[in-house]
């Protein structure tokens, strides 16, 4: 790797030393910051899909309530559309699976068995432990030329967007969905989607994958994305007594994981900002944006299976939401080619991630992002996100879209089994 990346990593090390000295354990996007973000982005403007006619601006509640993505079709996100006290509480556990001789952390959100005494504890906002490893960033940016201990970097705490009962007994016989994060990603990157799915009756597992930002295990040849996902599913079958109705979704490189995993995922596969092709028969949803500086939209369109139904913008997501789900062999794609209301550009590569996980890393990297631009070091669109701060308004569309996709396919599966 060239000198510029090494210089950037040196800056990261200096920044990490400061962070460890003054912020050993801290929470990002506290109440004041979230209030500022909400003030900056009060409304969303909608664009008509294929016709291109503009729809009026909506705030968060209006958009979700008026859209066919609302309750009764493809669902409303409790994390985004309702007050936390109104959302259905979920269970949460940190577990691990053994792969390649290493313990791999897995986050699991799930519906609660309300009849079990362990579920009687009062639900509350949970703290998710989140680690930013400068060593992992250094290793990946310099392709192994610079070695930094993986433990170097700040520990952070992310706040749940929904009320959680930690360790509560799970409700049995539920469908399950796996989330696969991307390169230098985190198992909490889409915690807003995971929480929402759990509140709608799904068991959701998010394992840490080999390129994780946390670097909590030593990677070897036996530790691969497919091996970790397979071990995670085995864990769910053993301890959560899930059904065979499985789904998988991923972001960036995780989108590739979701489409490349072997086996059947009858609830479907979702690739967000990271689709490179799929030849299987499971229902498929692809989400991509013209504002993505990492995965070009044209490349995504070229890789779509023949016959994919294509939708554009928020209104396109709304139209897809009213379709009643996808069957075996069917695929759909939602493209964001225009900016949302109040924004200059469509969502970028990481706009699709949760606001908290984005703000945690951007808050850590922000002093060095201008340097990275000057040195032409790729930063996965974090520089764009630093200016846009658009995870919340992107999530207001993405969360019900993804949750609704799995819900509709689950209903279609149940309906077909009753025929």
XYZ file of C-alpha atoms in Angstrom:
419
model
C 0.000 0.000 0.000
C 1.304 3.509 -0.736
C 2.678 5.923 1.846
C -0.534 7.970 2.038
C -2.453 5.107 3.660
C 0.339 4.577 6.175
C 0.304 8.285 7.021
C -3.430 8.149 7.501
C -3.093 5.152 9.808
C -0.458 7.010 11.791
C -2.993 9.766 12.258
C -5.556 7.196 13.363
C -3.158 5.895 15.977
C -2.619 9.375 17.366
C -6.364 9.986 17.377
C -6.951 6.643 19.078
C -4.535 7.532 21.852
C -6.498 10.691 22.539
C -9.816 8.818 22.392
C -8.616 6.152 24.798
C -7.276 8.739 27.201
C -10.376 10.916 27.332
C -13.251 8.730 26.041
C -12.597 5.140 27.203
C -16.277 4.223 27.097
C -18.726 6.629 25.576
C -22.057 6.807 23.794
C -22.524 8.438 20.425
C -25.537 10.374 19.223
C -26.745 11.425 22.643
C -30.035 13.313 23.003
C -28.600 16.700 22.017
C -26.962 15.372 18.840
C -30.045 13.424 17.811
C -32.156 16.539 18.348
C -29.843 18.513 16.070
C -30.027 15.826 13.399
C -33.813 15.754 13.574
C -33.918 19.546 13.318
C -31.722 19.446 10.200
C -33.899 16.832 8.508
C -37.533 17.579 9.339
C -39.044 16.458 6.067
C -38.594 14.049 3.197
C -39.586 14.872 -0.345
C -40.917 12.014 -2.433
C -40.428 11.466 -6.137
C -42.912 9.510 -8.241
C -41.298 6.304 -9.495
C -41.445 5.847 -13.235
C -43.584 8.897 -13.969
C -41.217 11.293 -12.243
C -43.942 13.509 -10.778
C -43.097 15.003 -7.392
C -44.969 14.072 -4.233
C -45.370 16.505 -1.339
C -42.933 16.586 1.567
C -43.712 14.408 4.587
C -42.294 14.229 8.037
C -41.409 10.824 9.467
C -44.864 9.931 10.828
C -46.723 11.279 7.802
C -44.554 9.360 5.354
C -44.947 6.050 7.132
C -48.632 6.536 7.882
C -49.617 7.589 4.350
C -47.421 5.131 2.485
C -48.556 1.654 1.500
C -45.526 0.601 3.512
C -47.589 1.411 6.599
C -49.211 -1.038 9.011
C -51.336 -3.649 7.288
C -49.164 -3.849 4.172
C -45.426 -3.875 4.778
C -45.295 -2.552 8.358
C -44.067 0.516 10.265
C -40.697 0.621 11.996
C -41.068 0.934 15.777
C -37.516 2.237 16.001
C -38.266 5.105 13.617
C -42.000 5.625 13.340
C -43.157 5.273 16.939
C -42.085 6.497 20.350
C -39.891 3.945 22.094
C -42.568 3.388 24.774
C -45.081 2.386 22.055
C -42.909 -0.211 20.319
C -43.144 -3.916 21.139
C -40.196 -4.853 23.399
C -37.822 -7.538 22.132
C -35.268 -9.849 23.646
C -31.553 -9.467 23.049
C -28.544 -11.688 23.729
C -24.843 -11.585 22.950
C -23.744 -15.132 22.117
C -20.860 -16.725 20.248
C -20.266 -19.506 17.752
C -17.113 -21.554 17.239
C -15.495 -21.316 13.803
C -11.889 -22.145 12.971
C -11.014 -22.508 16.637
C -12.174 -18.962 17.432
C -15.210 -17.594 19.285
C -17.204 -15.404 16.922
C -19.544 -12.846 18.561
C -23.176 -12.859 17.416
C -25.925 -10.416 18.353
C -29.424 -11.876 18.482
C -32.708 -9.978 18.679
C -35.872 -12.024 19.082
C -39.571 -12.057 20.054
C -40.131 -12.683 23.772
C -41.962 -15.615 25.311
C -44.221 -13.566 27.570
C -45.329 -16.617 29.554
C -41.798 -17.275 30.828
C -40.847 -15.672 34.201
C -37.537 -14.461 32.742
C -39.512 -12.124 30.494
C -41.122 -10.316 33.412
C -38.256 -7.821 33.803
C -39.106 -4.273 32.812
C -37.893 -3.490 29.291
C -35.461 -0.621 28.920
C -33.139 1.011 26.431
C -30.159 -1.283 25.947
C -26.478 -0.509 25.465
C -24.744 -2.428 22.698
C -20.945 -2.726 23.136
C -19.150 -1.478 20.041
C -15.409 -1.541 19.366
C -13.480 0.435 16.764
C -10.174 -1.311 16.121
C -7.471 0.930 14.687
C -5.401 -2.213 14.227
C -8.010 -3.694 11.879
C -8.265 -0.437 9.930
C -4.463 -0.351 9.613
C -4.236 -3.958 8.473
C -6.905 -3.614 5.797
C -5.847 -0.172 4.503
C -2.183 -1.182 4.189
C -2.952 -4.755 3.102
C -1.006 -6.147 6.035
C 2.087 -3.968 5.573
C 1.487 -2.154 8.850
C 0.797 -4.207 11.969
C -1.018 -2.601 14.883
C -2.455 -4.512 17.866
C -6.162 -5.130 17.318
C -7.076 -3.851 20.790
C -5.931 -0.309 19.939
C -9.010 1.868 19.510
C -11.927 3.216 21.521
C -14.791 1.205 22.977
C -18.192 2.752 22.454
C -21.747 2.137 23.542
C -24.645 2.308 21.095
C -28.171 2.864 22.390
C -30.985 0.598 21.250
C -33.787 2.218 19.285
C -36.363 -0.048 20.905
C -37.049 -1.298 24.423
C -35.148 -4.497 25.195
C -35.399 -7.241 27.825
C -31.898 -8.734 27.936
C -31.768 -12.477 28.445
C -35.543 -12.970 28.203
C -36.788 -16.360 27.027
C -37.387 -16.484 23.267
C -40.721 -17.305 21.704
C -40.340 -20.610 19.869
C -41.156 -21.625 16.319
C -40.302 -18.287 14.730
C -38.866 -17.476 11.290
C -35.252 -16.279 11.297
C -33.201 -13.701 9.391
C -29.427 -13.228 9.318
C -27.708 -9.872 8.777
C -24.266 -9.758 7.114
C -22.283 -6.541 7.523
C -19.806 -5.162 5.025
C -16.078 -4.469 4.780
C -14.887 -2.709 7.948
C -18.460 -3.059 9.162
C -20.137 -3.958 12.424
C -22.843 -6.388 13.536
C -24.707 -3.259 14.700
C -24.549 -1.525 11.323
C -28.220 -2.248 10.706
C -29.434 -2.542 14.272
C -32.459 -0.430 13.305
C -33.559 -3.105 10.800
C -32.694 -5.960 13.184
C -34.713 -4.422 16.023
C -37.657 -3.798 13.745
C -37.670 -7.353 12.407
C -37.577 -8.772 15.948
C -40.537 -6.596 16.937
C -42.441 -8.100 13.998
C -41.852 -11.695 15.096
C -38.503 -12.673 13.546
C -35.417 -14.028 15.260
C -32.547 -11.923 13.882
C -28.868 -12.843 14.134
C -25.989 -10.518 13.262
C -22.586 -12.232 13.469
C -19.243 -10.482 13.404
C -17.552 -11.325 10.112
C -13.835 -11.543 9.222
C -13.476 -7.931 8.021
C -15.287 -6.529 11.056
C -14.213 -3.204 12.505
C -14.196 -4.732 15.997
C -11.479 -7.339 15.286
C -12.489 -9.436 18.289
C -10.997 -12.660 16.933
C -7.951 -13.780 14.964
C -8.821 -14.582 11.354
C -7.519 -17.797 9.765
C -8.257 -19.729 6.566
C -11.157 -21.588 8.162
C -12.927 -18.407 9.249
C -14.953 -17.299 6.246
C -18.226 -15.477 5.827
C -20.135 -18.615 4.731
C -18.661 -20.631 7.630
C -19.761 -17.995 10.164
C -23.271 -17.662 8.718
C -23.655 -21.458 8.671
C -22.520 -21.725 12.309
C -24.914 -18.921 13.239
C -27.862 -20.712 11.634
C -26.895 -23.937 13.428
C -26.894 -22.005 16.714
C -30.351 -20.618 16.005
C -31.738 -24.061 15.182
C -30.268 -25.510 18.369
C -31.108 -22.803 20.898
C -33.954 -20.786 19.383
C -35.988 -23.598 17.778
C -36.565 -21.541 14.650
C -38.596 -22.692 11.655
C -37.121 -23.458 8.247
C -38.408 -20.137 6.978
C -35.102 -18.299 6.684
C -34.054 -14.983 5.188
C -30.778 -13.119 4.846
C -29.855 -9.510 4.157
C -26.584 -7.662 3.928
C -24.929 -4.353 3.208
C -21.996 -3.795 0.811
C -19.846 -6.961 0.948
C -22.651 -8.383 3.080
C -24.942 -7.991 0.090
C -22.649 -10.401 -1.720
C -22.803 -12.742 1.267
C -26.596 -12.690 1.166
C -26.711 -13.702 -2.492
C -23.786 -16.155 -2.470
C -24.744 -18.242 0.584
C -25.604 -21.815 -0.298
C -28.852 -23.347 0.836
C -32.455 -22.200 0.763
C -33.639 -18.867 2.129
C -37.336 -19.046 1.256
C -38.115 -15.717 2.965
C -35.726 -14.098 0.525
C -32.360 -12.429 0.134
C -31.750 -8.676 0.326
C -28.640 -6.970 -1.047
C -28.225 -3.332 -0.001
C -25.536 -1.201 -1.680
C -23.640 -4.298 -2.711
C -25.242 -6.453 -5.408
C -23.071 -8.352 -7.899
C -25.474 -10.946 -9.253
C -27.693 -13.858 -8.241
C -28.750 -16.978 -10.113
C -30.825 -18.789 -7.488
C -34.572 -19.144 -6.970
C -35.122 -17.455 -3.607
C -37.060 -14.161 -3.647
C -34.600 -11.301 -4.162
C -34.665 -7.613 -3.244
C -31.895 -5.277 -4.380
C -31.513 -1.746 -2.993
C -29.046 0.685 -4.551
C -28.432 4.407 -4.956
C -26.972 6.734 -7.546
C -25.221 8.526 -4.675
C -23.179 5.417 -3.800
C -19.515 6.220 -4.384
C -18.380 2.623 -3.894
C -20.813 0.434 -5.861
C -21.884 2.223 -9.089
C -25.616 2.056 -9.775
C -25.071 1.103 -13.417
C -23.061 -1.929 -12.344
C -25.878 -3.022 -10.058
C -28.434 -2.652 -12.863
C -26.259 -4.678 -15.243
C -26.038 -7.525 -12.725
C -29.786 -7.855 -12.095
C -31.469 -11.136 -13.044
C -33.553 -11.015 -16.195
C -37.132 -10.007 -15.479
C -36.385 -8.079 -12.269
C -39.157 -5.606 -11.439
C -37.552 -2.170 -10.994
C -38.853 0.664 -8.805
C -37.507 4.172 -8.334
C -37.393 6.373 -5.260
C -39.609 6.522 -2.204
C -42.738 6.151 -4.267
C -41.238 3.129 -5.979
C -40.625 1.573 -2.559
C -44.256 2.337 -1.785
C -45.462 0.614 -4.946
C -43.368 -2.460 -4.179
C -44.797 -2.453 -0.658
C -48.263 -2.937 -2.039
C -47.284 -5.905 -4.190
C -47.998 -8.574 -1.573
C -44.512 -10.093 -1.481
C -42.379 -12.025 -3.924
C -42.607 -15.686 -4.830
C -39.902 -18.180 -5.649
C -37.904 -17.053 -8.675
C -39.105 -13.434 -8.462
C -36.831 -10.438 -7.934
C -37.294 -6.704 -7.422
C -35.000 -3.711 -7.160
C -35.459 -0.261 -5.627
C -33.166 2.493 -6.893
C -32.686 5.923 -5.324
C -31.645 8.261 -8.127
C -32.840 11.562 -6.676
C -32.050 13.350 -3.428
C -34.518 13.150 -0.573
C -36.128 16.414 0.534
C -33.568 18.809 1.978
C -30.624 16.773 0.700
C -28.179 17.596 -2.066
C -27.499 14.028 -3.180
C -29.152 10.589 -3.086
C -28.071 8.235 -0.269
C -24.386 7.351 -0.305
C -22.824 3.967 0.402
C -23.201 4.147 4.179
C -26.391 6.224 4.370
C -28.195 2.869 4.630
C -26.521 2.032 7.952
C -27.936 2.963 11.337
C -27.426 6.537 12.448
C -25.639 5.482 15.621
C -23.082 3.150 14.065
C -22.307 5.737 11.377
C -21.983 8.602 13.804
C -19.750 6.522 16.071
C -17.174 5.912 13.353
C -17.469 9.312 11.702
C -17.096 10.964 15.096
C -13.850 9.053 15.526
C -12.570 9.583 11.987
C -13.747 13.151 11.365
C -10.406 14.865 12.121
C -8.715 12.691 9.487
C -11.317 12.636 6.713
C -10.018 15.881 5.116
C -6.530 14.380 5.140
C -7.823 11.202 3.520
C -9.401 13.237 0.708
C -6.143 15.053 0.035
C -4.196 11.775 0.026
C -6.834 10.031 -2.120
C -7.255 7.275 0.457
C -10.646 5.528 0.023
C -12.873 5.986 3.064
C -16.032 4.131 1.949
C -18.124 7.332 1.611
C -17.644 8.333 5.249
C -16.518 11.747 3.994
C -19.844 12.120 2.148
C -21.777 10.998 5.184
C -19.940 13.491 7.379
C -21.627 16.236 5.388
C -24.972 14.569 4.645
C -25.796 12.903 7.994
C -28.725 11.244 6.241
C -28.935 7.814 7.904
C -32.126 8.672 9.728
C -34.137 9.778 6.711
C -32.720 6.927 4.620
C -33.676 4.490 7.371
C -37.202 5.839 7.419
C -37.589 4.366 3.937
C -35.230 1.395 4.171
C -36.396 -0.141 7.457
C -40.059 -0.677 6.497
C -38.969 -1.720 3.006
C -36.698 -4.536 4.235
C -38.932 -5.599 7.121
C -41.965 -5.537 4.848
C -40.206 -7.696 2.272
C -39.616 -10.465 4.801
C -43.073 -10.052 6.383
C -44.862 -10.297 3.056
C -42.853 -13.342 2.015
C -43.575 -14.974 5.382
C -47.308 -14.415 4.902
C -47.125 -15.747 1.336
C -45.270 -18.836 2.619
C -47.919 -19.461 5.274
C -50.712 -18.980 2.757
C -49.185 -21.445 0.296
C -48.681 -24.035 3.031
C -52.396 -23.901 3.852
C -53.477 -24.669 0.270
